[in-house]
Coordinates of C-alpha atoms and ligand atoms in Angstrom, one line a residue:
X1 CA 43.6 48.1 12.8
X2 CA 43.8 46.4 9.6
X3 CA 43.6 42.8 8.1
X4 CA 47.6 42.0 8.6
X5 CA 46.7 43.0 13.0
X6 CA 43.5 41.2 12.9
X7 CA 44.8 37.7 11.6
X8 CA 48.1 38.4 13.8
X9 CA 45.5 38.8 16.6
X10 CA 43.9 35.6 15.9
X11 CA 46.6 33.5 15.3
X12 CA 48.3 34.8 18.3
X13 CA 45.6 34.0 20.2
X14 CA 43.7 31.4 19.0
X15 CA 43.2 28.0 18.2
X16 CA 44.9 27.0 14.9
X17 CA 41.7 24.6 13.7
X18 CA 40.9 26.4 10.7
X19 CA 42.6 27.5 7.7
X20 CA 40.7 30.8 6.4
X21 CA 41.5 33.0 3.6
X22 CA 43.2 36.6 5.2
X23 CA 40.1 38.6 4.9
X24 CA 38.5 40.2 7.6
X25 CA 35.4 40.9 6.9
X26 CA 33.2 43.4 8.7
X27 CA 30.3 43.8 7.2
X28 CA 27.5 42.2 5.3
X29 CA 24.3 43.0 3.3
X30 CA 22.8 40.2 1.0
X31 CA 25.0 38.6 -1.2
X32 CA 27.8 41.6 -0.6
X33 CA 30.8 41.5 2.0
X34 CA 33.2 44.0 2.9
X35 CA 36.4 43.9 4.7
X36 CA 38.2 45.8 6.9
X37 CA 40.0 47.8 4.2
X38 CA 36.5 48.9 2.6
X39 CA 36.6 46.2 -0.2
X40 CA 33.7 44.7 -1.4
X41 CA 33.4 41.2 -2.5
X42 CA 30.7 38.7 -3.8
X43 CA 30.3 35.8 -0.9
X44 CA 29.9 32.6 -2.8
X45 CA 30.4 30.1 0.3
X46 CA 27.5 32.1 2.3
X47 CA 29.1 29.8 5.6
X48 CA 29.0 26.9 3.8
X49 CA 25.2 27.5 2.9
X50 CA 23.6 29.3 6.2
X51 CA 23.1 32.0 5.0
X52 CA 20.9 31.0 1.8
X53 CA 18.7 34.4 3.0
X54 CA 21.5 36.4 2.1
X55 CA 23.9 38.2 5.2
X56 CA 21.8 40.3 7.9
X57 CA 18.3 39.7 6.0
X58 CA 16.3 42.6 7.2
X59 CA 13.2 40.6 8.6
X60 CA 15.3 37.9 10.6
X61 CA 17.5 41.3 11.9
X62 CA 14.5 42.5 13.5
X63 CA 13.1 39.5 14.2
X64 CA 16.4 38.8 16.3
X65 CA 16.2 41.9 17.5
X66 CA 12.9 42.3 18.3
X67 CA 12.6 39.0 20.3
X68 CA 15.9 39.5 22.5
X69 CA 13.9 42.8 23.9
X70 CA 11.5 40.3 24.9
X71 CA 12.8 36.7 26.1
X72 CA 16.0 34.8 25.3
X73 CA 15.6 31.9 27.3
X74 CA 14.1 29.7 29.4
X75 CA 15.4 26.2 29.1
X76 CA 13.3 23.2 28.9
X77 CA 12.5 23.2 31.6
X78 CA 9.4 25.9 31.4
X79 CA 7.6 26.5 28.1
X80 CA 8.2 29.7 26.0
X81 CA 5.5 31.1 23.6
X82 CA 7.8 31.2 20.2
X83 CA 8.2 26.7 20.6
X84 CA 5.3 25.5 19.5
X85 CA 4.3 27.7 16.7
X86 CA 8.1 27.0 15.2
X87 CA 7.1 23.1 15.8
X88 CA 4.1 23.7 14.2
X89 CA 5.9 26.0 11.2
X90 CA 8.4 23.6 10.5
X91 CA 6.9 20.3 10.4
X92 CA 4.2 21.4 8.4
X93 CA 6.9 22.4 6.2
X94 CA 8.7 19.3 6.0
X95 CA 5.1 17.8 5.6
X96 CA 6.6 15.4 8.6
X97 CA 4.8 15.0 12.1
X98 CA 7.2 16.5 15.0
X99 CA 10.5 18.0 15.3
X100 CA 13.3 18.4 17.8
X101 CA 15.3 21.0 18.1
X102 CA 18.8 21.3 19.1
X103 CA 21.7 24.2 18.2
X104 CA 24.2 23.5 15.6
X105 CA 24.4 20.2 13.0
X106 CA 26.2 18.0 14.7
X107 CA 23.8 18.3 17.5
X108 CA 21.1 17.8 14.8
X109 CA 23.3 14.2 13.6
X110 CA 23.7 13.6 17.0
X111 CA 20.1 13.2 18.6
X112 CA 19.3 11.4 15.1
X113 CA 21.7 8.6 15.8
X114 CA 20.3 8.7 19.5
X115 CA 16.8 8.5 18.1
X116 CA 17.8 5.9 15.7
X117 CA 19.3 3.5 18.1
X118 CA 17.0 3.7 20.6
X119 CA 14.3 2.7 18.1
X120 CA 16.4 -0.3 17.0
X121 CA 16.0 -1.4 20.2
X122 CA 12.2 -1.0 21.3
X123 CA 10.8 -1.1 18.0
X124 CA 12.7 -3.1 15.7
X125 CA 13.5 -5.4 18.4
X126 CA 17.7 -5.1 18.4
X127 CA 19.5 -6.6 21.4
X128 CA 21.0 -4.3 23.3
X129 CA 24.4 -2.9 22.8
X130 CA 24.4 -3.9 19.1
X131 CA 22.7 -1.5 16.8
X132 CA 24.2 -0.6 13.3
X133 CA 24.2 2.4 11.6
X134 CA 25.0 2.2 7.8
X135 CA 26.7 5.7 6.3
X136 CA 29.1 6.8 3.0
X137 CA 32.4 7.0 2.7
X138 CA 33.6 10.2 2.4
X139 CA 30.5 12.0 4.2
X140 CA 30.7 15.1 6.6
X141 CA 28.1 14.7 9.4
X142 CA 29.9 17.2 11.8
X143 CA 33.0 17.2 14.3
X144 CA 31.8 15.6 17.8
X145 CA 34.1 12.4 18.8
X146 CA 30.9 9.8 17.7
X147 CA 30.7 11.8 13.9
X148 CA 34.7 12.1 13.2
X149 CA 34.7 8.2 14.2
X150 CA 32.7 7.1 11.2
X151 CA 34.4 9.8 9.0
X152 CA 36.9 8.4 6.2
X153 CA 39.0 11.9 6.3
X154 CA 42.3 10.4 8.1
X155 CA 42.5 14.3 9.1
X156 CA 39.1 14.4 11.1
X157 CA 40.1 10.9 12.6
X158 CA 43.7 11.2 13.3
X159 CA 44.5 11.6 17.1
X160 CA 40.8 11.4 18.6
X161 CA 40.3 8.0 19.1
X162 CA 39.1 5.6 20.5
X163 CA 35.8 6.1 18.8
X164 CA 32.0 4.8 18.7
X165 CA 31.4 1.4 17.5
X166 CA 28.2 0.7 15.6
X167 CA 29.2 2.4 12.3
X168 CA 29.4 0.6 8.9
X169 CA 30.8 2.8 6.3
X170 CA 30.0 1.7 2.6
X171 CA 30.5 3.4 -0.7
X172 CA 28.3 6.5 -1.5
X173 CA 25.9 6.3 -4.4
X174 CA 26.0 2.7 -4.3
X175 CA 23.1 0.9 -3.8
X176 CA 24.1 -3.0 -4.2
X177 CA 26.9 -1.9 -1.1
X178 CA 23.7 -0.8 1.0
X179 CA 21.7 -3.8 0.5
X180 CA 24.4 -6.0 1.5
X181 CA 25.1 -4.3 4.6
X182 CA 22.1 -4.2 6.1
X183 CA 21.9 -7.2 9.0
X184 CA 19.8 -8.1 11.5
X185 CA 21.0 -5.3 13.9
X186 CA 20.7 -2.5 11.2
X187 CA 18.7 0.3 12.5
X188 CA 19.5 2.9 9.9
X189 CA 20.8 4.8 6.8
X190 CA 22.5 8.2 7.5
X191 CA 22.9 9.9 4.3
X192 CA 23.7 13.4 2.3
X193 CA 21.5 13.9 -0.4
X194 CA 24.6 15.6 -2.1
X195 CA 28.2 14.9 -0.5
X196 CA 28.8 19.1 -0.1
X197 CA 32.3 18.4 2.3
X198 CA 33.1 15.6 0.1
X199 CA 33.6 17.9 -2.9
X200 CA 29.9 18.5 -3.8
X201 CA 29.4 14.8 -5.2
X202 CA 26.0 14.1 -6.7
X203 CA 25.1 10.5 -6.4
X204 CA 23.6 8.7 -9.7
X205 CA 20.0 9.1 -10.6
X206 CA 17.4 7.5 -8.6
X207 CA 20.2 6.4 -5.6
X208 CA 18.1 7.9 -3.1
X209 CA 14.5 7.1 -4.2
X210 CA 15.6 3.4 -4.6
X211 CA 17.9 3.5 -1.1
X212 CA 14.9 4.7 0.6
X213 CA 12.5 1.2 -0.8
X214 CA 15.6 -0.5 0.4
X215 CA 15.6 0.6 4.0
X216 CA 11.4 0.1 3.5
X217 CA 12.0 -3.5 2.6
X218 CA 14.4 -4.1 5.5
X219 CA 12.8 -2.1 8.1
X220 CA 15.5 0.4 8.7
X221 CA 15.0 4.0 9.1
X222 CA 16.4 6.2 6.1
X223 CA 17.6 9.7 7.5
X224 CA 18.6 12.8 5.5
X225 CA 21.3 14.8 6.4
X226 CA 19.9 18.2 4.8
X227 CA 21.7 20.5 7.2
X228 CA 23.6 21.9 4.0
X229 CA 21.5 20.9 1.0
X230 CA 18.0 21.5 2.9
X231 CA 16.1 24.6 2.9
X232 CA 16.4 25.4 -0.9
X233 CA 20.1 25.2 -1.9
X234 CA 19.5 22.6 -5.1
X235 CA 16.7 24.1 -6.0
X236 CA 13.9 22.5 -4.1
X237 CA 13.0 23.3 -0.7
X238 CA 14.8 19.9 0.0
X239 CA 17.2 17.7 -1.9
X240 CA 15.6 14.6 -1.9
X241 CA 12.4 16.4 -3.4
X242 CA 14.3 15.9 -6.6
X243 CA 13.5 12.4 -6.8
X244 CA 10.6 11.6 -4.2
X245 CA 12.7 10.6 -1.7
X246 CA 11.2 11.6 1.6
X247 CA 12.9 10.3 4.7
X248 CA 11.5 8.9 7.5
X249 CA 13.9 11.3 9.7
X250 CA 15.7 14.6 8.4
X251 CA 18.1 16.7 10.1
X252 CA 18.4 20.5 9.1
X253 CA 20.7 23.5 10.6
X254 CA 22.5 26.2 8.7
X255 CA 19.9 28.0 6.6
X256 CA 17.3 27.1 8.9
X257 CA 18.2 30.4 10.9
X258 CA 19.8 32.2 8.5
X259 CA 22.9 32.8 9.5
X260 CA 21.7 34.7 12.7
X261 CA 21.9 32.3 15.3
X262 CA 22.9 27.9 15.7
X263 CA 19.4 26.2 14.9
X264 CA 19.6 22.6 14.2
X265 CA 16.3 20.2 14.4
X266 CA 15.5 16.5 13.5
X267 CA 12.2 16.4 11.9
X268 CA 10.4 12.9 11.9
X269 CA 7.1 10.8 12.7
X270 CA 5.5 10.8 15.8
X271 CA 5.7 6.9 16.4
X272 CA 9.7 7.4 15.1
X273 CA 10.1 10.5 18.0
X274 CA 7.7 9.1 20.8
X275 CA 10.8 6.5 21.6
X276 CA 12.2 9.0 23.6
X277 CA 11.3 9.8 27.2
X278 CA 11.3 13.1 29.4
X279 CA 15.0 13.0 30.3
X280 CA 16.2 10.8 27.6
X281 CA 18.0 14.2 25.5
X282 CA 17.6 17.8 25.8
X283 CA 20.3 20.9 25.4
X284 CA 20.0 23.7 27.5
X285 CA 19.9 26.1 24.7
X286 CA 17.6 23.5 22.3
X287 CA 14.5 25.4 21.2
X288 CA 14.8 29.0 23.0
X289 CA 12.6 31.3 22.2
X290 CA 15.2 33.4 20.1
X291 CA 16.4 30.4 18.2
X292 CA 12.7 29.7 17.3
X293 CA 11.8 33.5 16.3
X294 CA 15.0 33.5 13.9
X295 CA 14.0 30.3 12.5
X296 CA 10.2 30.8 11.7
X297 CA 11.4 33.8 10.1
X298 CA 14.0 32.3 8.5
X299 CA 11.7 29.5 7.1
X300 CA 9.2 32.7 5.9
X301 CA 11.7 33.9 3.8
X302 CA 12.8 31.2 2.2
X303 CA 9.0 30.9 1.3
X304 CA 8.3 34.1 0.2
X305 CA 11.4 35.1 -1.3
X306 CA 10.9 32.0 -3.6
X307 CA 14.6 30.9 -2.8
X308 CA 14.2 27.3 -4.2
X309 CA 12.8 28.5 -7.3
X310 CA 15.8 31.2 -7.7
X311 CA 18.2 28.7 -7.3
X312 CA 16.8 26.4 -9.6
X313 CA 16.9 28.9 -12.4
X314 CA 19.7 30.9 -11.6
X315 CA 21.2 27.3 -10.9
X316 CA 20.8 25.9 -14.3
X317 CA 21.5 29.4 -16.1
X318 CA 25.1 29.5 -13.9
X319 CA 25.7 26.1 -14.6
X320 CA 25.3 26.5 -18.4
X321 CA 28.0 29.0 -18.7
X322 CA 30.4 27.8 -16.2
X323 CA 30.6 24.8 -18.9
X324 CA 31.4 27.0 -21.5
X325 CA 34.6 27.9 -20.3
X326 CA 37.9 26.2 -21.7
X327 CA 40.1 26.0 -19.2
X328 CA 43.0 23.3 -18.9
X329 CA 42.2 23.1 -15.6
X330 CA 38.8 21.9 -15.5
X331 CA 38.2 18.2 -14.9
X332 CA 33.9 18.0 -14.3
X333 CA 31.5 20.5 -13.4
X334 CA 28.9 19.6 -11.1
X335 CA 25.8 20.4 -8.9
X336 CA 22.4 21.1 -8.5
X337 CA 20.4 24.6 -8.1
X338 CA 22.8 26.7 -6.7
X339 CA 25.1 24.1 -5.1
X340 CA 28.1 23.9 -8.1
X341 CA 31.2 22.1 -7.7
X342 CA 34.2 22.5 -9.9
X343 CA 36.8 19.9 -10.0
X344 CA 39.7 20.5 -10.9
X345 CA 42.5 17.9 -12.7
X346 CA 45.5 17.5 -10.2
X347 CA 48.0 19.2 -11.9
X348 CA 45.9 22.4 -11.3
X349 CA 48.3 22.6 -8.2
X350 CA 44.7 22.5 -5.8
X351 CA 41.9 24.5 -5.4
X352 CA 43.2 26.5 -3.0
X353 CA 45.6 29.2 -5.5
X354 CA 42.4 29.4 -7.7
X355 CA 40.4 30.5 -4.0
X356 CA 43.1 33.0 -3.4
X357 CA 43.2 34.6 -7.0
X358 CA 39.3 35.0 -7.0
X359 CA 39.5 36.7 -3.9
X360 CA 42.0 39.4 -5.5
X361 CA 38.7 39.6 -8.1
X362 CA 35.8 40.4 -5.4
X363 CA 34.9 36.5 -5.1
X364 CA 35.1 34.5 -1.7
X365 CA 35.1 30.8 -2.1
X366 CA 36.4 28.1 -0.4
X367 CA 38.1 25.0 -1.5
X368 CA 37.0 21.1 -0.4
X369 CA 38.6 18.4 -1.0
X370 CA 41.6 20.0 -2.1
X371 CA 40.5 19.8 -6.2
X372 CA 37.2 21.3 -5.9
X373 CA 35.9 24.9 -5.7
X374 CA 32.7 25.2 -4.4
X375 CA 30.3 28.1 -6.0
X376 CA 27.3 28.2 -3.1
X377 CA 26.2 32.3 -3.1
X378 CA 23.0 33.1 -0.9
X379 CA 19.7 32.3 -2.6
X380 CA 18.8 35.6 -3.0
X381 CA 21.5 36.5 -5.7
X382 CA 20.2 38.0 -8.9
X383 CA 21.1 37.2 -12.3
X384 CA 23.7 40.2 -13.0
X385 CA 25.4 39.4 -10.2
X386 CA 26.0 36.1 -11.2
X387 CA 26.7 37.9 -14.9
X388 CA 29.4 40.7 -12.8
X389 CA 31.3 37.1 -11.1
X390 CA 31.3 35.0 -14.5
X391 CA 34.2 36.9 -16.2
X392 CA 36.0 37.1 -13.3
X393 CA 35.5 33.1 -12.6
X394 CA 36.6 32.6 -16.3
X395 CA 39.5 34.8 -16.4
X396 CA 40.8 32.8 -13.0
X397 CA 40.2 29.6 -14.6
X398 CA 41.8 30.4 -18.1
X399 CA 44.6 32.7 -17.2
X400 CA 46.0 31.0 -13.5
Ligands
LIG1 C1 27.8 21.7 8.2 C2 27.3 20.3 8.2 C3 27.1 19.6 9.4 C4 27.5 20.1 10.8 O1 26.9 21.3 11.2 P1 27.6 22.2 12.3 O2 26.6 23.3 12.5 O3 28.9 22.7 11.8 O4 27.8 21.3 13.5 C5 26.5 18.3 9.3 N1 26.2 17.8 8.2 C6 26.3 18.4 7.0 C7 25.9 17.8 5.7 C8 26.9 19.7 7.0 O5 27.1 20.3 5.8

C-alpha cells in the first residue's frame, strides 16, 4: 500500500476531526521520520512537543518493553510497585510536594480545575456552587466539553454547548485585566506560560512572576499549564523557571512520557492536594505501572541528556539565523529555547502552503493559528541538523 490507500483508508473510515498533512509515516528514530514511500524527513512538531526525547528513545523503548513483560495494570484500586517511586521522582523534580497522575492533558486540566474548586470551597471559604476560575483568551487547555467552554476559538466552541459556568476569560499577558477580575469567589489562575496553540505567544517580561504575587495577595491559586512548554522545551526544565515563577499547582503531559504512552499529572502542595478524599477522582488507567516506568524514564532522560540546556543553546543559535532571513513574508519571529514561532503577514496566503512546501524539502511542521509556523524538533537535535533544515526553511520562506 502506499500514502494515496492509507489516507483513502482513513478518510473512508474515520472520523474527519483532524486536518493532517498526507504523510504516512512509518517509522521513527530521534529526530528522523520516514514515510511509507522510504522518504526521510526532519520532524519539527515532535506531536506538538511529546516527544522532546526524540521518536522511540532507546531507554524508554525498553523501559516500555521491559515493564509490559511484567505488569500493565492494576487500577487503583491495589498498589503497583513502579507508583510511588514515580511520585517520588517527579515531585522531587518539580521541587513540589505530591502529584496526581492521570492519562492525557486534558485529564491533567481537568482534575486541576476539580482540585481548584474544591479548595475554593473548604479552604478559601467559597459558597457553594460559585467558584471562579480566571484564564486567557486565546488559550488551549485541551478538548473535554468543560475546556472547549472557556476556549475563545469559535471552532472548539461551535456546536457543543451548553457549557460549564465558572470561567472568566481575560486578555493574556495582561496583568491590570487579572487583578480586576479576581472577586470574592475567585479560586484560581489557569495559565500557559507560553500560548503554544495560540500561535506560540510569549507574554511580556515579568507577566508571570508578577501574576503569581497577584494571586499571593488575593489568595487564589496560580496553576501552570506546562503540558507543552514543561519538561525542557524553552530551555529550562520548566517555563516559568525563566522568571521565578513557581506555581502553586502545575499540570504536565506530553514529554512527560515521551511520546510512548498518555501520562498527564498535576503536581502541587500537600495542603493544596489533601482537599481531596478517597473517591473524590481517579481514572482507571491513572498511574499504571507502565505509565509510571515510561515516565521515570522519560524524566531520566530529559536529565541526563541535558535537554533543557540543548534547547537553550541550540534555541538561541536557531533563533539567531531564522532572523536573518529576508523574506516578504515574515511578520515577527518568536519563542523561547526550542519553542519558535513564525508569523507570518496575511497576505502570505497562511501557514499552511509554506507547511506543505517544507514537507516537499524533508521538514514536517504544522501550522497554528492559521499565520504561524511552529519550529518545535525533539530536544535531542544537534546543531547540523538544525544547519541541514535552515537552507531549506530559507529557500521556503524567500522563494514561496
Ligand atoms: C496539548 C495540550 C493540552 C491537552 O493535552 P492532550 O493530551 O491533547 O489532552 C493541554 N494544554 C496544553 C498547553 C497543551 O499544549
Amino acid at each position: 500500500m502506499r500514502t494515496r490507500d492509507f489516507v483513502e483508508l482513513e478518510d473512508r473510515f474515520g472520523a474527519h476531526n483532524y486536518h493532517p498533512l498526507d504523510i504516512v509515516i512509518e517509522r521513527g528514530e530521534g529526530v528522523w521520520v520516514y514515510d511509507v514511500e522510504g522518504n526521510r524527513y526532519l520532524d519539527f512538531l515532535s506531536a506538538y512537543s511529546a516527544v522532546n526525547q526524540g521518536h522511540c528513545h532507546p531507554r524508554l523503548v525498553k523501559a516500555l518493553t521491559e515493564q509490559a513483560k511484567k505488569l500493565t495494570l492494576t487500577s487503583r484500586a491495589f498498589r503497583n510497585d513502579q507508583l510511588g517511586p514515580f511520585l517520588k521522582e517527579l515531585t522531587e523534580l518539580c521541587e513540589m510536594e505530591v502529584a496526581l497522575p492521570m492519562n492525557t492533558g486534558a485529564e491533567g486540566v481537568e482534575t486541576a480545575i476539580k482540585i481548584a474548586r474544591k479548595w475554593g470551597y473548604k479552604k478559601k471559604g467559597v459558597s457553594d456552587g460559585k467558584a471562579e476560575i480566571i484564564v486567557c483568551a486565546n488559550n488551549f487547555h485541551g478538548r473535554t466539553t468543560t475546556i472547549v467552554g472557556f476556549s475563545t476559538e469559535e471552532q472548539y466552541r461551535d456546536g457543543f454547548g451548553p457549557f460549564t459556568p465558572g470561567f472568566v476569560i481575560i486578555p493574556y499577558g495582561d496583568l491590570e485585566a487579572l487583578e480586576r477580575s479576581i472577586g470574592p469567589n475567585t479560586v484560581a489562575f489557569l495559565v500557559e506560560p507560553i500560548q503554544g496553540e495560540g500561535g506560540v505567544v510569549v507574554p511580556p517580561e515579568g507577566y508571570l512572576r508578577r501574576a503569581k504575587e497577584i494571586c499571593k495577595e488575593n489568595n487564589v491559586l496560580f496553576i501552570l499549564d506546562e503540558i507543552q512548554t514543561g519538561l525542557g522545551r524553552t530551555g529550562k526544565l520548566f517555563a516559568y523557571q525563566h522568571e521565578d515563577a513557581k506555581p502553586d499547582m502545575i499540570i504536565l503531559g506530553k514529554a512527560l512520557s515521551g511520546g510512548m504512552y498518555p501520562v498527564s499529572a498535576v503536581v502541587s502542595s500537600r495542603e493544596i492536594m489533601d482537599v481531596l478524599k478517597p473517591g473524590d477522582h481517579g481514572s482507571t488507567y491513572g498511574g499504571n505501572p507502565l505509565a509510571c516506568a515510561v515516565a521515570r524514564e522519560a524524566l531520566r532522560v530529559i536529565q541526563e541528556e541535558k535537554l533543557p540546556e540543548n534547547a537553550l543553546e541550540l534555541g538561541n543559535y536557531f533563533m539567531e539565523r531564522l532572523r536573518t532571513i529576508e523574506s516578504k513574508h515574515i511578520k515577527e519571529i518568536r519563542g523561547k529555547g526550542l519553542f519558535i514561532g513564525v508569523e507570518l503577514v496575511p497576505e502570505a496566503g497562511g501557514a499552511r502552503r509554506f507547511c506543505e512546501a517544507l514537507k516537499e524539502e524533508g521538514l514536517l511542521c504544522k501550522e497554528t493559528h492559521e499565520h504561524v509556523i511552529r519550529f518545535a524538533p525533539p530536544l535531542v537535535i544537534k546543531r547540523e541538523e538544525l544547519d541541514w533544515a535552515f537552507p531549506r526553511i530559507e529557500k521556503v520562506l524567500k522563494e514561496l
